Coordinates of C-alpha atoms and ligand atoms in Angstrom, one line a residue:
M1 CA 106.9 164.2 12.3
A2 CA 109.8 165.1 14.5
R3 CA 107.9 167.6 16.6
K4 CA 107.6 167.1 20.3
R5 CA 106.6 170.4 21.7
G6 CA 107.5 171.1 25.3
Q7 CA 109.8 168.2 25.5
T8 CA 113.1 169.1 27.2
L9 CA 116.2 167.9 25.5
Q10 CA 118.6 165.6 27.3
V11 CA 121.7 167.7 26.6
K12 CA 124.1 165.7 28.7
V13 CA 126.1 163.4 26.5
P14 CA 129.2 161.5 27.2
A15 CA 132.5 163.0 26.0
P16 CA 133.6 161.9 22.6
L17 CA 135.4 158.6 22.5
D18 CA 139.1 158.4 22.4
A19 CA 140.2 158.1 18.8
N20 CA 141.7 154.6 19.1
E21 CA 138.8 153.4 21.1
A22 CA 136.3 154.8 18.6
A23 CA 138.2 153.2 15.8
Q24 CA 138.3 149.8 17.5
R25 CA 134.6 149.9 18.5
A26 CA 133.5 151.1 15.1
F27 CA 135.7 148.5 13.5
E28 CA 133.9 145.7 15.3
H29 CA 130.5 147.2 15.2
D30 CA 130.6 148.5 11.6
R31 CA 132.0 145.6 9.6
P32 CA 128.7 143.8 9.0
L33 CA 127.1 147.2 8.0
T34 CA 129.2 148.1 5.1
T35 CA 131.1 146.8 2.1
H36 CA 134.0 149.2 2.9
N37 CA 137.4 147.5 2.8
F38 CA 138.7 147.9 6.3
V39 CA 142.4 148.6 6.6
E40 CA 144.1 147.5 9.9
G41 CA 144.4 150.5 12.2
E42 CA 142.4 153.0 10.1
H43 CA 140.3 155.6 11.8
P44 CA 136.8 156.8 10.8
I45 CA 136.8 160.0 8.8
V46 CA 133.5 161.2 10.2
R47 CA 132.2 160.3 13.7
I48 CA 128.8 161.4 14.8
E49 CA 128.2 160.6 18.5
H50 CA 124.9 161.2 20.3
L51 CA 124.0 164.1 18.0
N52 CA 120.9 166.0 18.9
K53 CA 119.4 169.0 17.2
T54 CA 116.5 171.1 18.4
F55 CA 115.1 174.1 16.6
D56 CA 113.6 177.0 18.7
G57 CA 114.1 175.1 21.9
T58 CA 111.2 172.8 21.2
T59 CA 111.3 171.1 17.9
Q60 CA 113.6 168.1 18.3
V61 CA 114.7 167.1 14.8
L62 CA 117.7 164.8 15.5
R63 CA 117.7 162.4 18.4
D64 CA 120.8 160.7 19.5
I65 CA 122.3 160.1 16.0
N66 CA 125.3 157.8 16.0
L67 CA 127.1 157.2 12.7
T68 CA 130.6 156.3 11.6
V69 CA 131.9 156.9 8.1
W70 CA 135.2 155.4 7.0
P71 CA 137.7 156.9 4.5
A72 CA 136.5 156.4 0.9
E73 CA 133.2 154.9 2.1
V74 CA 130.0 155.8 0.2
V75 CA 127.1 156.1 2.5
C76 CA 123.6 156.7 1.2
V77 CA 121.0 158.2 3.6
L78 CA 117.4 157.4 2.9
G79 CA 114.2 158.4 4.7
P80 CA 110.9 160.2 4.3
S81 CA 110.7 164.0 4.0
G82 CA 111.1 165.7 7.3
S83 CA 113.1 162.9 8.9
G84 CA 116.1 165.1 9.5
K85 CA 118.4 164.0 6.7
S86 CA 119.3 167.6 5.6
T87 CA 119.7 168.7 9.2
M88 CA 122.2 165.9 9.8
L89 CA 124.3 166.8 6.7
R90 CA 124.1 170.5 7.7
C91 CA 125.4 169.7 11.2
I92 CA 128.4 167.9 9.7
N93 CA 129.6 171.1 8.0
L94 CA 128.2 173.4 10.7
L95 CA 125.7 175.1 8.6
E96 CA 123.6 174.1 11.6
T97 CA 125.0 174.0 15.1
P98 CA 124.3 170.8 17.0
T99 CA 122.4 171.2 20.2
A100 CA 124.1 168.3 21.9
G101 CA 126.6 165.5 21.0
H102 CA 129.8 165.4 19.1
I103 CA 130.9 165.4 15.5
L104 CA 134.5 164.5 14.8
I105 CA 136.2 164.9 11.4
E106 CA 139.5 162.9 11.3
D107 CA 139.3 162.6 15.1
Q108 CA 139.0 166.3 15.6
P109 CA 135.8 167.6 17.3
I110 CA 134.2 170.3 15.2
T111 CA 131.7 171.7 17.6
G112 CA 132.9 174.8 19.4
L113 CA 135.3 175.8 16.6
A114 CA 136.2 179.4 16.1
K115 CA 135.1 181.1 12.8
A116 CA 138.4 180.8 11.1
E117 CA 138.5 177.1 11.9
V118 CA 135.0 176.6 10.7
N119 CA 136.0 178.0 7.3
K120 CA 139.0 175.7 7.2
L121 CA 136.7 172.8 8.1
R122 CA 134.3 173.7 5.2
Q123 CA 137.2 173.5 2.8
N124 CA 137.5 169.8 3.7
L125 CA 133.8 169.2 3.4
G126 CA 132.4 169.7 -0.1
M127 CA 128.6 170.1 -0.3
V128 CA 126.3 169.6 -3.3
F129 CA 122.8 171.1 -2.8
Q130 CA 119.5 170.2 -4.4
S131 CA 119.3 173.6 -5.9
F132 CA 122.9 173.8 -7.3
N133 CA 123.7 177.1 -5.7
L134 CA 126.0 178.3 -8.5
F135 CA 127.0 182.0 -8.8
P136 CA 124.7 183.2 -11.6
H137 CA 127.1 186.0 -12.8
L138 CA 130.0 183.6 -13.3
T139 CA 130.6 181.1 -16.1
A140 CA 130.8 177.4 -15.4
L141 CA 134.6 177.8 -15.5
G142 CA 134.4 180.8 -13.1
N143 CA 132.2 178.8 -10.7
V144 CA 134.7 176.0 -10.6
M145 CA 137.7 178.4 -10.2
I146 CA 136.5 180.8 -7.6
G147 CA 136.8 178.7 -4.5
Q148 CA 140.2 177.6 -5.6
T149 CA 141.5 181.1 -6.0
K150 CA 139.7 182.8 -3.1
V151 CA 139.7 180.1 -0.5
L152 CA 142.7 177.9 -1.4
G153 CA 144.8 180.8 -2.7
K154 CA 145.7 179.1 -6.0
S155 CA 146.9 181.1 -8.9
K156 CA 144.5 181.7 -11.8
E157 CA 146.5 179.4 -14.1
E158 CA 146.4 176.5 -11.6
A159 CA 142.7 177.0 -10.8
E160 CA 141.8 177.2 -14.4
A161 CA 143.7 174.0 -15.3
E162 CA 142.0 172.2 -12.4
A163 CA 138.6 173.6 -13.3
R164 CA 138.9 172.5 -17.0
K165 CA 140.0 169.1 -15.8
Q166 CA 137.0 168.8 -13.5
L167 CA 134.5 170.1 -16.1
E168 CA 135.9 167.6 -18.5
A169 CA 135.3 164.8 -15.9
V170 CA 131.6 165.8 -15.6
G171 CA 131.3 165.9 -19.4
L172 CA 131.1 169.7 -19.7
A173 CA 134.4 170.7 -21.2
D174 CA 132.5 172.4 -24.1
R175 CA 130.3 174.4 -21.7
A176 CA 133.1 176.1 -19.7
D177 CA 132.1 179.6 -20.9
F178 CA 128.4 179.2 -20.4
K179 CA 126.6 180.9 -17.5
P180 CA 124.2 178.9 -15.3
A181 CA 121.1 180.3 -17.0
Q182 CA 122.4 178.9 -20.3
L183 CA 122.8 175.4 -18.8
S184 CA 120.1 172.8 -18.1
G185 CA 119.5 171.8 -14.5
G186 CA 121.5 168.6 -14.9
Q187 CA 124.4 170.5 -16.4
Q188 CA 124.3 173.1 -13.6
Q189 CA 124.4 170.3 -11.0
R190 CA 127.4 168.7 -12.8
V191 CA 129.1 172.1 -12.6
A192 CA 128.3 172.2 -8.9
I193 CA 129.9 168.7 -8.5
A194 CA 133.0 169.8 -10.5
R195 CA 133.2 172.8 -8.2
A196 CA 133.1 170.7 -5.1
V197 CA 135.6 168.1 -6.4
A198 CA 138.0 170.8 -7.6
M199 CA 138.5 171.8 -3.9
H200 CA 139.7 168.2 -3.2
P201 CA 137.7 167.9 0.0
D202 CA 138.1 164.9 2.4
V203 CA 134.4 164.3 2.4
L204 CA 131.7 165.2 -0.2
L205 CA 128.2 165.7 1.1
F206 CA 125.2 165.5 -1.3
D207 CA 121.7 166.7 -0.3
E208 CA 119.2 165.2 -2.8
P209 CA 121.3 166.3 -5.8
T210 CA 118.8 165.0 -8.3
S211 CA 115.5 165.9 -6.6
A212 CA 115.1 169.2 -8.4
L213 CA 115.8 167.8 -11.9
D214 CA 113.5 166.9 -14.7
P215 CA 113.6 163.1 -14.9
E216 CA 115.5 162.9 -18.2
L217 CA 118.4 164.9 -16.6
V218 CA 118.8 162.7 -13.5
R219 CA 120.8 160.0 -15.1
G220 CA 123.7 162.2 -16.3
V221 CA 124.2 163.5 -12.7
L222 CA 123.9 160.0 -11.2
D223 CA 126.5 158.8 -13.8
V224 CA 128.9 161.5 -12.6
M225 CA 128.3 160.6 -8.9
R226 CA 128.7 156.9 -9.7
D227 CA 132.0 157.6 -11.4
L228 CA 133.2 159.6 -8.3
A229 CA 132.1 156.9 -6.0
K230 CA 133.8 154.1 -7.8
N231 CA 136.9 155.8 -9.0
S232 CA 137.9 158.8 -7.0
G233 CA 138.4 157.3 -3.5
M234 CA 136.4 160.2 -2.1
T235 CA 134.3 159.7 1.0
M236 CA 130.7 160.5 0.1
I237 CA 127.6 160.9 2.2
V238 CA 124.6 161.1 -0.2
V239 CA 121.0 161.9 0.8
T240 CA 118.9 160.5 -2.0
H241 CA 115.6 159.0 -3.0
E242 CA 117.4 157.3 -5.9
M243 CA 117.1 153.7 -4.7
G244 CA 118.7 152.1 -7.7
F245 CA 121.7 154.3 -7.3
A246 CA 121.9 153.6 -3.5
R247 CA 121.6 149.9 -4.1
E248 CA 124.3 149.9 -6.7
V249 CA 126.8 152.4 -5.4
A250 CA 126.5 152.6 -1.6
D251 CA 128.8 150.7 0.7
R252 CA 126.3 151.4 3.5
V253 CA 122.7 152.5 3.5
V254 CA 121.3 154.4 6.4
F255 CA 117.5 154.7 6.9
M256 CA 116.4 157.7 9.0
E257 CA 112.9 158.5 10.3
D258 CA 111.7 161.0 12.8
G259 CA 115.3 162.2 13.6
V260 CA 116.5 158.7 14.4
V261 CA 118.8 156.3 12.5
V262 CA 116.3 153.4 12.4
E263 CA 118.4 151.0 10.4
Q264 CA 121.7 150.7 8.6
G265 CA 123.5 148.0 6.7
V266 CA 124.9 146.9 3.3
P267 CA 122.4 147.7 0.5
A268 CA 121.4 144.1 -0.2
Q269 CA 120.4 143.6 3.4
V270 CA 118.5 146.9 3.8
F271 CA 116.8 146.7 0.5
D272 CA 116.0 142.9 0.3
N273 CA 115.6 142.1 3.9
P274 CA 115.0 145.2 6.1
K275 CA 114.9 144.4 9.8
N276 CA 112.8 147.3 10.7
Q277 CA 109.1 147.5 9.7
R278 CA 109.3 151.3 8.9
T279 CA 112.2 150.7 6.6
A280 CA 110.2 148.0 4.8
E281 CA 107.1 150.2 4.5
F282 CA 109.2 153.2 3.2
L283 CA 111.0 151.1 0.6
G284 CA 107.7 149.4 -0.3
D285 CA 106.1 152.8 -0.9
I286 CA 108.9 154.2 -2.9
Q287 CA 110.0 151.3 -5.1
Ligands
ADP1 N1 115.7 176.1 10.5 C1 114.7 175.3 10.9 N2 113.9 175.8 11.9 C2 112.9 175.0 12.3 N3 112.6 173.8 11.9 C3 113.4 173.3 11.0 C4 114.5 174.0 10.4 N4 115.1 173.2 9.5 C5 114.5 172.1 9.5 N5 113.4 172.1 10.3 C6 112.5 171.0 10.6 O1 113.3 169.8 10.9 C7 112.6 168.7 10.4 C8 113.6 167.9 9.5 O2 113.9 168.7 8.4 P1 115.0 168.2 7.4 O3 116.3 167.9 8.0 O4 115.0 169.2 6.3 O5 114.4 166.8 6.9 P2 114.7 166.0 5.5 O6 115.9 166.6 4.9 O7 114.8 164.6 6.0 O8 113.4 166.2 4.7 C9 111.4 169.1 9.6 O9 110.3 169.0 10.5 C10 111.7 170.6 9.4 O10 110.5 171.3 9.3
MG2 MG1 116.2 167.4 3.1

């Protein structure tokens, strides 16, 4: 487990890399690790540099995480329970505050932002949670509209048109007037995905979106995510235990354990020929 009581955290980390240098370094370093189609001169959309997270001053959960994500890349994050996957995602949208290190979204450092700027950042980072987190008193349509009207300031008509389009895309056009309690878990999660996509974020974060679902409902949600991954051009970071999905859909697979990125690479390499013994053991256990 990621607990090292009494250990002091090394908080001194280098300043974030200059944008062009980071792009060049990542370009050279990352090409073997992903099936992403690199475009000359493009910059990473998410840069995590030397990220550390400690809870209560003693429990170090993330240790010097470095990860680059490119525009439209689909990254699946795997690893045992407690390895820090959720904490890393939550640091990316500042639901947790990093203890040390830097996170940059489109070359802008996000640590140290004022509250108004954090809200703006969150508009650009959609999140889909394991437990759906829909508003229980609103219909499916209302859930997909509310962020658009309240946060983006869209008119009701515009928001409703977008919401209906996104509900249709997740196969729920005929459930627009249903409240969450009248929907299955799989349908609720598809509403949550429609809600996130309707905000047109730059990056969509998924934290084990199918882990709370009955097995027969998993496929419908994965189908929606696969469609997004292949057809929307959206950047996606997906924490999942669905190995078949990761193998098929991911450009890059990242294996975390004990707060460390142990291994990353294209799915075929990580799944068929893991370099790290812990990755091999984990995949052996789960597959
Ligand atoms: N708010 C918190 N306070 C204290 N410890 C936490 C908190 N959130 C997570 N942790 C601890 O951090 C570790 C990693 O948790 P998490 O990021 O949820 O892992 P994963 O998502 O990989 O299962 C666990 O040991 C967990 O108990
Ligand atoms: Mg988790």
